[in-house]
Amino acid sequence: MPTIKDVARAAGVSIATVSYVLNNKTGMVSETTREHVLEVAQRLGYRPNINARNLQASRTGLIGYAWHKAPGGEPSPVLDQFIYHLAHAAEQQDYHVLTFTHPGDNPIRVYEDLIRSRRVDGFVLAETETNDPRVRFLIDENFPFVTFGRTANDWEYCWVDTDGRDGAKQAVEHLIQQGHERIGFLGWSYAALTGDDRLQGYLEAMENAGLPVDKDYIARTDYKTETIESVLAQWKPHNLTAAFVVSDYDAISLMRGLERNKMPPMAVVGFDDAPVSKFTRPGLTTLRQPLREISTALIKMLHERIQNKDCIPQNKLFKPELIIRESSLIPPNAPAPR
Amino acid sequence: MPTIKDVARAAGVSIATVSYVLNNKTGMVSETTREHVLEVAQRLGYRPNINARNLQASRTGLIGYAWHKAPGGEPSPVLDQFIYHLAHAAEQQDYHVLTFTHPGDNPIRVYEDLIRSRRVDGFVLAETETNDPRVRFLIDENFPFVTFGRTANDWEYCWVDTDGRDGAKQAVEHLIQQGHERIGFLGWSYAALTGDDRLQGYLEAMENAGLPVDKDYIARTDYKTETIESVLAQWKPHNLTAAFVVSDYDAISLMRGLERNKMPPMAVVGFDDAPVSKFTRPGLTTLRQPLREISTALIKMLHERIQNKDCIPQNKLFKPELIIRESSLIPPNAPAPR
């Protein structure tokens, strides 16, 4: 790898002269020398040392992104795709993505270390929680960051999110169009704005169509066999014929639970368009998040924030797209399997 | 963020003195001053600027990893999990992972740019191909790198791989134990060492058991409906009762193809233990790659390479683990669905 020294030696000039030329300081060297040095630098394949350049500019050109949950936990099909789009969007703005892992119990320390050691210019956070301590910490530090997802409070910071309320409305309206009237909502057992938002959309669509919602229609699960069994027991007296489910994995669990119990199939819509959705039988109708657009918006916001730490926080919601496969086309009067 | 200047000002000493103390240059300052400066630095929360430190050490502390194929192409369930383990293993050795994307037609340019701009200390490559041009380029550059997977030639470089031959043998021996004798092999349509290796394992296991292999037993696919149809046509006259398939997605396609054509189910073993394998009906028997161990070995090799560019290239094979679910337990005489 040629250094500035090598260029100076090959060009027969001082290191200072090479430095003047490469840093575009005009008036210090003659035009002939300038051209000669540039030609030699190019011939040798010289590139400036990014570390040196960043030191000058106080810029690392890196954006930190914490790798999501460890494998073996819940699968994160959407985030796997998200990080690809994020890396790609970052490169369009001349950044690279530094991925890191952090322990579940105290993520703050890792963020703090990366800031203190000036490793990154900013962060992108995903899997945000209600009152997320990482968000609180980064607001207090006034360090540039953006989040994919919200934290369910009135903190002011930059976020981009999928409009889960709109997605739920699309799903339920689609089920109503197929002739369904008794439609269940299957959400997560833990409190998250993402889930609440989707519940709101479900309730709105039902209300707009003049369909009553018994409190038992709203069930909670975590795609474990046992909880699905109790969901089915909760729904049984109501003869529900369709359900909107907040994630594809939970939707698949529901379909399997019905089959296992030899109950009539329900029309089902999931959320995420996980790769698995194409492989289920029947293929799963679901809502796809526009991850490319979300990533581009996040990087744009973050870049502005890095340029000016005091710019006004922006927020943006993207509508998901309903992908219709077979699972939602099951009619209200489908017979139970023998 | 306090700088070395802030520490000097608060401690009432020169910047040079702070620098001597922080860089552990003994004999330049008194013990009293040293303790005073360290105390002030700690109180202010001073951390060294990593860019400055790396410039000194000519080390970036970053390992480059090209994000695998864009979403929408073939899913890469194993690589999604691999990058998590890689980031984690890197952190144990005080590196972070810089992820980047590259165009399919000429990946070299991106690697070249990252080297020339001294962005990374080394690379981890995955999805290696026969005569992979990235591997050739990095060998020629003598730039530190390791690969997860091999390139099917006699180039000398550091690689770690899963022993696909051993995995295929495990799979076929398991099928033979279930009473199967006419066992097919379903591989990729393109040439890759990974596929050839698994074919060898299949052939060995069949030979060891004294079972004949007709050339028609060996079929090629790319989990598209059309190619599965021609595979089934190729196998039909041979009444195969079981198959070893080189990937989980292809295994699922095979099972669906049999069902679609109302043919008797076959006992099937896939490869990868993709998240989808738990969700199929029947659950898919498959081979799981030890990604944590593979990542640790890769980072260890790469670190040694970064420390000493001329160390002897090492190679390591890890045996996969057979995960038995229901798909391989289908008996040789299973009836066709009505």
XYZ file of C-alpha atoms in Angstrom:
676
model
C 0.000 0.000 0.000
C 1.747 3.234 -1.069
C 1.976 5.956 1.568
C 2.397 9.689 1.171
C 6.141 9.019 1.720
C 6.260 6.668 -1.262
C 4.566 9.266 -3.447
C 7.050 11.937 -2.324
C 10.011 9.664 -3.002
C 8.766 8.602 -6.435
C 7.902 12.184 -7.406
C 11.200 13.521 -6.054
C 9.495 16.130 -3.877
C 9.021 16.658 -0.128
C 6.228 15.052 1.868
C 4.883 18.546 2.597
C 4.572 19.219 -1.138
C 2.618 15.999 -1.666
C 0.398 16.945 1.253
C -0.264 20.418 -0.191
C -1.220 18.935 -3.534
C -3.415 16.154 -2.172
C -5.225 18.526 0.158
C -5.857 20.971 -2.676
C -3.937 23.831 -1.046
C -3.391 26.042 -4.058
C -0.693 28.670 -4.310
C 1.809 26.587 -2.348
C 3.205 24.623 -5.303
C 3.541 25.270 -9.025
C 0.983 23.857 -11.450
C 3.685 21.657 -13.048
C 4.620 20.134 -9.676
C 0.944 19.693 -8.826
C 0.259 17.747 -12.005
C 3.419 15.696 -11.589
C 2.524 14.711 -8.015
C -1.064 13.806 -8.941
C 0.187 11.685 -11.810
C 2.655 9.815 -9.571
C 0.011 9.355 -6.863
C -2.377 7.882 -9.386
C 0.269 5.644 -10.950
C 1.192 4.228 -7.527
C -2.460 3.739 -6.641
C -2.217 6.036 -3.620
C -5.401 6.555 -1.598
C -5.640 8.797 1.445
C -5.707 7.020 4.800
C -9.317 7.248 5.924
C -8.337 7.212 9.591
C -6.167 10.285 9.075
C -8.845 12.008 7.060
C -11.542 11.190 9.596
C -9.347 12.453 12.392
C -9.190 15.791 10.608
C -12.883 15.868 9.889
C -13.880 14.367 13.262
C -15.932 11.915 11.266
C -15.790 8.146 11.319
C -18.047 7.465 8.342
C -19.605 4.672 10.386
C -23.147 4.137 11.616
C -23.671 1.741 14.496
C -26.454 -0.851 14.367
C -26.950 -3.386 17.138
C -27.515 -6.817 15.714
C -30.954 -7.901 16.863
C -31.775 -10.770 19.160
C -29.472 -13.747 19.200
C -30.462 -16.677 17.005
C -32.383 -19.282 18.938
C -34.683 -16.600 20.284
C -37.609 -15.370 18.236
C -36.779 -15.197 14.556
C -36.593 -11.681 13.095
C -37.255 -12.178 9.400
C -37.971 -8.515 8.813
C -34.823 -7.283 10.537
C -32.631 -9.681 8.587
C -33.804 -7.993 5.421
C -33.759 -4.561 7.031
C -30.035 -4.601 7.758
C -29.242 -5.319 4.112
C -31.270 -2.319 2.967
C -29.753 -0.234 5.756
C -26.180 -1.035 4.670
C -27.100 -0.238 1.092
C -28.790 3.078 1.950
C -25.851 4.051 4.173
C -23.410 3.498 1.313
C -25.393 5.900 -0.871
C -24.556 8.591 1.713
C -20.916 7.510 2.051
C -21.295 5.671 5.358
C -20.701 2.066 6.299
C -22.605 0.134 8.914
C -20.777 -1.156 11.979
C -22.783 -3.998 13.489
C -22.441 -4.868 17.126
C -24.091 -7.171 19.626
C -25.144 -6.292 23.130
C -26.287 -8.156 26.222
C -30.021 -8.051 26.863
C -29.721 -6.851 30.441
C -27.697 -3.672 29.924
C -27.358 -2.500 26.341
C -26.384 1.054 27.364
C -22.758 0.254 28.131
C -22.009 -0.778 24.549
C -23.580 2.392 23.122
C -21.635 4.440 25.654
C -18.343 2.763 24.721
C -18.901 3.334 21.014
C -19.622 7.024 21.647
C -16.745 7.630 24.055
C -14.236 5.930 21.787
C -15.638 7.915 18.820
C -16.222 4.768 16.875
C -19.383 5.904 15.072
C -21.065 9.117 13.893
C -24.540 7.944 14.832
C -26.780 4.980 15.557
C -29.770 3.276 14.006
C -31.891 1.452 16.598
C -34.483 -1.228 15.915
C -36.630 -3.388 18.193
C -37.479 -0.327 20.275
C -39.423 -0.905 23.466
C -41.771 1.256 25.512
C -39.550 3.734 27.388
C -36.519 2.225 25.667
C -33.493 3.036 27.860
C -31.226 3.288 24.795
C -33.405 6.038 23.337
C -33.465 7.890 26.665
C -29.671 7.606 26.940
C -29.012 8.872 23.408
C -31.422 11.808 23.828
C -29.636 12.763 27.059
C -26.237 12.470 25.356
C -27.531 14.515 22.395
C -25.790 11.943 20.190
C -27.178 11.492 16.644
C -29.538 8.519 16.282
C -32.718 7.412 14.565
C -35.035 4.526 15.368
C -36.975 2.062 13.246
C -40.030 1.825 15.482
C -41.285 4.034 18.293
C -41.155 4.032 22.084
C -44.748 4.889 23.009
C -44.136 8.201 24.751
C -43.735 11.868 23.944
C -39.944 11.980 23.715
C -38.833 14.008 20.735
C -36.393 12.234 18.435
C -36.124 10.987 14.859
C -38.033 7.833 14.036
C -39.431 5.979 11.053
C -42.056 3.312 11.444
C -44.458 1.114 9.550
C -48.058 2.203 9.940
C -49.351 -0.893 11.716
C -52.747 0.701 12.240
C -53.178 1.164 8.530
C -51.929 -2.379 7.920
C -54.413 -3.855 10.381
C -57.230 -1.884 8.742
C -56.246 -3.181 5.304
C -56.189 -6.756 6.639
C -59.556 -6.577 8.385
C -61.247 -4.774 5.474
C -59.947 -7.509 3.178
C -61.423 -10.197 5.471
C -64.754 -8.348 5.629
C -64.798 -8.241 1.821
C -64.486 -12.051 1.823
C -67.772 -12.181 3.766
C -66.409 -12.520 7.314
C -68.161 -10.808 10.226
C -66.813 -12.529 13.348
C -63.121 -11.667 13.132
C -60.609 -12.168 15.947
C -57.476 -10.192 16.789
C -54.412 -12.124 17.909
C -51.734 -9.900 19.455
C -48.567 -10.216 21.494
C -48.736 -10.968 25.196
C -46.368 -8.138 26.043
C -47.098 -4.429 25.779
C -45.570 -2.779 22.713
C -46.722 0.201 20.720
C -46.472 -1.927 17.583
C -49.142 -4.262 18.939
C -51.409 -1.511 20.332
C -51.271 0.277 17.013
C -52.360 -2.815 15.133
C -55.173 -3.387 17.635
C -56.429 0.166 16.968
C -56.529 -0.485 13.236
C -58.473 -3.711 13.816
C -61.019 -1.945 16.044
C -61.458 0.924 13.568
C -62.072 -1.387 10.619
C -64.619 -3.395 12.604
C -66.373 -0.254 13.780
C -66.410 1.279 10.285
C -68.131 -1.879 9.018
C -70.631 -1.827 11.905
C -69.376 -5.191 13.212
C -69.534 -5.806 16.971
C -66.356 -6.801 18.833
C -66.761 -8.936 21.939
C -63.863 -8.542 24.389
C -63.120 -12.256 23.888
C -62.344 -11.585 20.214
C -59.072 -9.994 21.327
C -56.533 -12.662 22.275
C -52.842 -12.712 23.145
C -50.138 -15.237 22.323
C -46.441 -15.802 21.740
C -46.574 -18.610 19.163
C -46.201 -21.313 21.760
C -48.452 -24.363 21.513
C -49.912 -23.911 25.008
C -50.975 -20.299 24.518
C -52.537 -21.093 21.135
C -54.626 -23.758 22.836
C -56.008 -21.227 25.315
C -56.668 -18.739 22.484
C -58.706 -21.370 20.672
C -60.644 -22.099 23.874
C -61.318 -18.365 24.322
C -62.599 -18.035 20.753
C -64.559 -21.299 20.519
C -67.939 -20.070 21.927
C -67.923 -17.174 19.430
C -67.526 -19.220 16.227
C -65.015 -16.799 14.749
C -64.409 -17.430 11.041
C -61.374 -15.172 10.479
C -58.479 -13.580 12.346
C -55.918 -10.837 11.931
C -52.657 -11.842 13.603
C -49.813 -9.414 14.417
C -47.040 -11.634 13.075
C -46.599 -14.358 10.481
C -45.205 -16.858 12.969
C -48.211 -16.439 15.244
C -50.525 -16.732 12.221
C -48.902 -20.035 11.262
C -49.233 -21.288 14.854
C -52.906 -20.410 14.795
C -53.492 -22.318 11.542
C -51.644 -25.355 12.929
C -53.575 -25.181 16.195
C -56.903 -25.269 14.357
C -55.747 -28.232 12.304
C -54.369 -30.082 15.345
C -57.748 -29.685 17.075
C -59.679 -30.670 13.924
C -61.507 -27.335 14.036
C -62.794 -25.628 10.864
C -60.042 -23.528 9.208
C -60.243 -19.741 9.678
C -59.322 -17.088 7.121
C -56.035 -15.659 8.427
C -53.906 -12.580 7.699
C -50.429 -12.234 9.246
C -47.903 -9.396 9.364
C -44.288 -9.212 8.064
C -44.165 -11.287 4.891
C -41.494 -13.494 6.452
C -39.822 -15.849 3.952
C -41.725 -18.703 5.592
C -45.063 -17.219 4.440
C -44.535 -18.476 0.919
C -43.867 -21.990 2.192
C -46.871 -22.545 4.430
C -49.936 -24.489 3.325
C -52.063 -22.525 2.541
C -49.713 -19.691 1.549
C -50.070 -16.879 4.080
C -51.744 -13.548 3.286
C -49.719 -10.905 5.073
C -48.562 -7.277 5.232
C -45.160 -6.399 3.787
C -43.178 -3.517 5.268
C -41.440 -1.243 2.709
C -37.968 -1.871 4.150
C -36.018 -0.206 1.350
C -37.943 3.068 1.669
C -37.769 2.890 5.465
C -33.978 2.432 5.366
C -33.488 5.311 2.952
C -35.586 7.620 5.142
C -33.690 6.582 8.292
C -30.275 7.230 6.770
C -31.403 10.588 5.358
C -32.671 11.702 8.780
C -29.562 10.427 10.524
C -27.243 12.150 8.076
C -29.012 15.472 8.675
C -28.759 14.894 12.401
C -25.016 14.181 12.143
C -24.526 17.386 10.114
C -26.546 19.409 12.605
C -27.159 17.964 16.056
C -29.804 20.558 16.789
C -32.047 20.031 13.779
C -35.715 19.448 14.541
C -36.522 15.737 15.018
C -38.451 14.245 12.110
C -40.863 11.341 12.050
C -42.228 9.320 9.193
C -44.801 6.536 8.832
C -44.862 4.145 5.866
C -47.926 2.148 4.869
C -47.424 -1.621 4.501
C -48.616 -3.536 1.447
C -51.209 -6.324 1.645
C -49.863 -9.470 -0.050
C -52.805 -11.749 -0.769
C -52.080 -15.497 -0.843
C -54.507 -18.326 -0.013
C -54.891 -18.184 3.772
C -57.304 -15.226 3.742
C -59.499 -16.651 0.975
C -60.973 -19.399 3.145
C -64.764 -18.805 3.173
C -66.766 -18.176 6.397
C -68.456 -21.596 6.171
C -65.372 -23.808 5.629
C -65.941 -27.325 7.022
C -63.743 -28.889 9.703
C -61.249 -31.542 8.481
C -62.342 -35.117 9.079
C -17.093 14.741 24.779
C -13.912 15.783 26.634
C -10.754 15.959 24.536
C -7.129 15.705 25.584
C -7.168 19.540 25.585
C -9.981 19.595 28.156
C -8.078 17.182 30.363
C -4.917 19.337 30.106
C -6.857 22.508 30.954
C -8.679 20.940 33.911
C -5.474 19.374 35.236
C -3.467 22.561 34.724
C -0.772 20.805 32.685
C 0.328 20.816 29.039
C -1.261 18.643 26.365
C 2.079 16.892 25.952
C 2.044 15.920 29.635
C -1.448 14.442 29.328
C -0.333 12.571 26.240
C 2.741 11.143 28.046
C 0.564 9.951 30.902
C -2.215 8.488 28.770
C 0.233 6.686 26.517
C 2.033 5.237 29.543
C 5.371 6.881 28.697
C 7.079 6.581 32.055
C 9.980 8.739 33.185
C 8.632 11.834 31.402
C 6.405 13.063 34.245
C 6.401 12.717 38.022
C 4.280 10.075 39.724
C 2.235 12.841 41.416
C 1.451 14.502 38.077
C 0.676 11.136 36.532
C -1.865 10.296 39.220
C -3.361 13.791 39.051
C -3.824 13.611 35.271
C -5.361 10.137 35.402
C -7.763 11.265 38.099
C -8.852 14.313 36.067
C -9.192 12.229 32.897
C -11.378 9.744 34.729
C -13.500 12.470 36.367
C -14.158 14.119 32.982
C -14.969 10.776 31.389
C -12.156 11.107 28.857
C -11.685 8.251 26.373
C -8.979 8.155 23.741
C -10.081 8.929 20.193
C -10.047 5.562 18.455
C -9.278 7.135 15.096
C -6.149 8.763 16.519
C -5.115 5.578 18.277
C -5.729 3.469 15.178
C -3.727 5.896 13.087
C -0.793 5.317 15.402
C -1.237 1.593 15.457
C -2.160 1.364 11.735
C -5.143 -0.627 12.882
C -8.804 0.065 12.235
C -10.241 -2.561 14.582
C -12.742 -3.343 11.835
C -13.396 -6.527 9.890
C -15.241 -6.232 6.595
C -18.075 -8.613 5.761
C -20.054 -8.287 2.543
C -23.743 -8.595 3.224
C -24.923 -11.604 1.276
C -27.380 -11.629 -1.577
C -30.054 -8.991 -1.680
C -33.445 -9.947 -0.233
C -35.817 -11.095 -2.908
C -33.193 -13.472 -4.222
C -32.649 -16.819 -2.564
C -33.119 -16.630 1.180
C -29.944 -17.208 3.216
C -31.201 -18.408 6.584
C -27.818 -19.720 7.640
C -25.946 -16.533 6.775
C -28.458 -14.397 8.674
C -27.520 -16.310 11.795
C -23.850 -16.477 10.830
C -23.361 -12.714 10.829
C -24.676 -12.460 14.378
C -22.190 -15.049 15.594
C -19.452 -13.386 13.560
C -20.069 -9.975 15.154
C -20.077 -11.583 18.565
C -16.851 -13.545 17.976
C -15.173 -10.419 16.551
C -16.010 -8.452 19.683
C -14.297 -11.082 21.829
C -11.087 -10.188 19.946
C -11.700 -6.430 20.116
C -12.897 -6.011 16.537
C -16.166 -4.763 15.157
C -17.760 -5.918 11.926
C -18.241 -3.437 9.103
C -20.927 -4.761 6.766
C -21.053 -3.688 3.178
C -22.982 -4.570 0.052
C -21.569 -5.115 -3.401
C -22.919 -5.461 -6.913
C -23.070 -9.004 -8.238
C -21.195 -8.267 -11.447
C -17.974 -6.819 -10.012
C -17.497 -7.244 -6.282
C -13.726 -6.617 -6.487
C -14.005 -2.833 -6.677
C -15.612 -2.580 -3.242
C -12.952 -4.783 -1.637
C -10.266 -2.738 -3.363
C -11.744 0.544 -2.121
C -11.956 -0.696 1.456
C -8.301 -1.794 1.323
C -6.964 1.336 -0.377
C -8.804 3.651 2.010
C -7.567 1.512 4.956
C -11.066 1.035 6.209
C -10.611 -2.512 7.551
C -7.897 -4.792 8.912
C -9.207 -7.864 7.152
C -12.190 -9.545 5.516
C -14.458 -12.479 6.156
C -15.955 -13.867 2.946
C -18.964 -16.136 2.652
C -20.864 -17.558 -0.329
C -17.565 -18.464 -1.980
C -17.730 -19.748 -5.526
C -15.492 -21.981 -7.613
C -12.463 -19.843 -8.570
C -13.947 -16.971 -6.571
C -12.422 -13.751 -7.994
C -12.525 -12.088 -4.534
C -10.350 -14.841 -3.089
C -7.909 -14.589 -6.011
C -7.752 -10.800 -5.594
C -7.123 -10.935 -1.836
C -4.434 -13.608 -2.206
C -2.709 -11.458 -4.829
C -2.971 -8.380 -2.586
C -1.679 -10.418 0.389
C -4.419 -8.737 2.416
C -5.673 -10.624 5.496
C -8.875 -12.572 4.887
C -10.624 -15.829 5.751
C -13.522 -17.561 4.058
C -16.536 -19.483 5.324
C -16.648 -22.032 2.533
C -14.086 -23.096 -0.068
C -13.348 -22.339 -3.709
C -12.731 -25.789 -5.181
C -9.097 -25.364 -6.176
C -5.647 -25.631 -4.674
C -5.184 -21.974 -3.699
C -3.636 -21.667 -0.262
C -5.565 -19.433 2.118
C -7.433 -19.595 5.423
C -10.867 -21.172 5.329
C -13.392 -22.776 7.628
C -16.199 -24.898 6.293
C -18.951 -27.257 7.285
C -18.199 -30.851 6.385
C -21.021 -31.352 3.902
C -19.728 -34.793 2.980
C -20.032 -35.924 6.573
C -23.478 -34.303 6.815
C -24.723 -36.102 3.711
C -23.399 -39.402 5.062
C -25.211 -38.851 8.365
C -28.431 -38.074 6.491
C -28.281 -41.083 4.172
C -27.253 -43.489 6.952
C -30.225 -42.255 8.978
C -32.562 -42.903 6.022
C -31.079 -46.393 5.520
C -31.696 -47.106 9.209
C -35.378 -46.260 8.628
C -35.488 -49.113 6.098
C -35.006 -47.122 2.862
C -32.970 -48.568 -0.007
C -33.907 -46.469 -3.045
C -32.722 -43.034 -1.975
C -32.423 -40.018 -4.268
C -30.004 -37.103 -4.129
C -31.353 -33.647 -4.938
C -28.599 -31.066 -5.540
C -28.188 -27.588 -6.960
C -28.242 -27.005 -10.672
C -25.072 -24.922 -10.574
C -21.579 -26.203 -9.845
C -20.383 -25.478 -6.323
C -17.985 -27.368 -4.133
C -20.617 -27.377 -1.390
C -22.938 -29.409 -3.625
C -20.230 -31.767 -4.939
C -19.094 -32.458 -1.424
C -22.580 -33.428 -0.313
C -22.963 -35.652 -3.380
C -19.741 -37.485 -2.398
C -21.120 -38.115 1.087
C -24.346 -39.491 -0.387
C -22.471 -41.819 -2.742
C -20.195 -43.066 0.037
C -23.061 -43.854 2.377
C -24.922 -45.737 -0.372
C -21.809 -47.691 -1.316
C -20.979 -48.536 2.294
C -24.478 -49.991 2.656
C -24.144 -51.938 -0.620
C -27.058 -50.035 -2.189
C -26.975 -49.431 -5.958
C -27.251 -45.860 -7.297
C -28.769 -45.423 -10.753
C -27.617 -42.215 -12.472
C -31.254 -41.076 -12.464
C -31.216 -41.065 -8.642
C -29.124 -37.888 -8.804
C -31.271 -34.879 -9.679
C -30.770 -31.110 -9.806
C -33.091 -28.275 -8.883
C -33.364 -24.670 -7.713
C -36.640 -24.867 -5.710
C -38.753 -23.702 -8.606
C -42.001 -25.529 -9.297
C -41.053 -26.417 -12.892
C -37.748 -28.037 -12.026
C -39.311 -30.025 -9.180
C -41.819 -31.413 -11.681
C -39.012 -32.669 -13.920
C -37.186 -34.140 -10.906
C -40.314 -36.083 -9.985
C -40.629 -37.314 -13.583
C -36.978 -38.406 -13.542
C -37.455 -40.325 -10.276
C -40.875 -41.839 -10.981
C -39.786 -45.036 -12.794
C -37.405 -45.843 -9.904
C -39.951 -45.738 -7.076
C -37.607 -43.880 -4.744
C -38.879 -43.845 -1.163
C -36.468 -41.303 0.351
C -34.251 -38.361 -0.619
C -31.386 -36.334 0.747
C -31.705 -32.718 -0.394
C -28.882 -30.141 -0.232
C -31.025 -27.355 1.250
C -34.124 -27.019 3.391
C -35.947 -24.865 0.841
C -35.423 -27.452 -1.869
C -36.518 -30.196 0.546
C -39.771 -28.329 1.233
C -40.334 -27.848 -2.497
C -39.866 -31.567 -3.019
C -42.417 -32.446 -0.310
C -44.932 -30.004 -1.796
C -44.339 -31.325 -5.295
C -45.120 -34.884 -4.170
C -48.288 -33.704 -2.476
C -49.372 -31.583 -5.448
C -49.015 -34.614 -7.701
C -50.779 -36.912 -5.199
C -47.680 -39.124 -5.118
C -46.745 -41.162 -2.027
C -44.736 -39.082 0.470
C -40.965 -39.698 0.612
C -38.752 -39.606 3.697
C -36.760 -36.380 3.316
C -33.677 -34.864 4.951
C -32.684 -31.254 4.193
C -29.618 -29.169 5.041
C -29.312 -25.892 7.025
C -31.922 -26.021 9.787
C -33.507 -22.848 8.433
C -36.115 -21.326 10.770
C -38.786 -22.511 8.325
C -37.904 -26.162 9.057
C -39.758 -26.070 12.359
C -42.878 -24.719 10.661
C -43.305 -27.202 7.825
C -45.708 -30.107 7.951
C -44.171 -32.572 8.632
C -41.346 -30.852 10.537
C -38.156 -31.150 8.497
C -35.229 -33.379 9.484
C -32.098 -31.463 8.587
C -28.399 -30.809 9.257
C -27.458 -27.876 11.468
C -24.149 -26.093 10.916
C -22.246 -25.154 14.097
C -22.204 -21.444 13.260
C -20.924 -20.250 16.623
C -17.882 -22.525 16.496
C -17.297 -21.684 12.839
C -17.372 -17.932 13.577
C -14.974 -18.265 16.487
C -12.525 -20.260 14.360
C -12.737 -17.736 11.501
C -12.038 -14.749 13.737
C -9.163 -16.543 15.448
C -7.543 -17.343 12.081
C -8.128 -13.834 10.770
C -6.679 -12.223 13.874
C -3.498 -14.312 13.514
C -3.324 -13.338 9.869
C -3.694 -9.636 10.713
C -0.912 -9.938 13.309
C 1.336 -11.759 10.861
C 0.521 -11.613 7.162
C 2.923 -14.415 6.399
C 1.601 -17.027 8.790
C 0.797 -20.408 7.265
C -2.817 -20.604 6.008
C -5.012 -22.780 8.192
C -8.123 -24.736 7.283
C -10.769 -26.294 9.455
C -13.841 -28.475 8.839
C -16.747 -28.703 11.277
C -19.210 -31.573 11.313
C -22.912 -30.616 11.113
C -25.470 -32.046 13.529
C -28.436 -34.139 12.361
C -31.686 -32.685 13.744
C -34.354 -35.370 13.483
C -37.952 -34.151 13.074
C -40.813 -35.991 11.335
C -39.999 -35.724 7.614
C -37.370 -38.481 7.673
C -39.508 -40.904 9.669
C -41.932 -41.607 6.835
C -41.744 -45.378 6.164
C -40.724 -46.852 2.757
C -44.285 -48.065 2.088
C -46.232 -44.846 2.838
C -49.458 -44.682 0.801
C -50.255 -41.842 -1.622
C -52.790 -39.269 -0.392
C -56.307 -39.735 -1.764
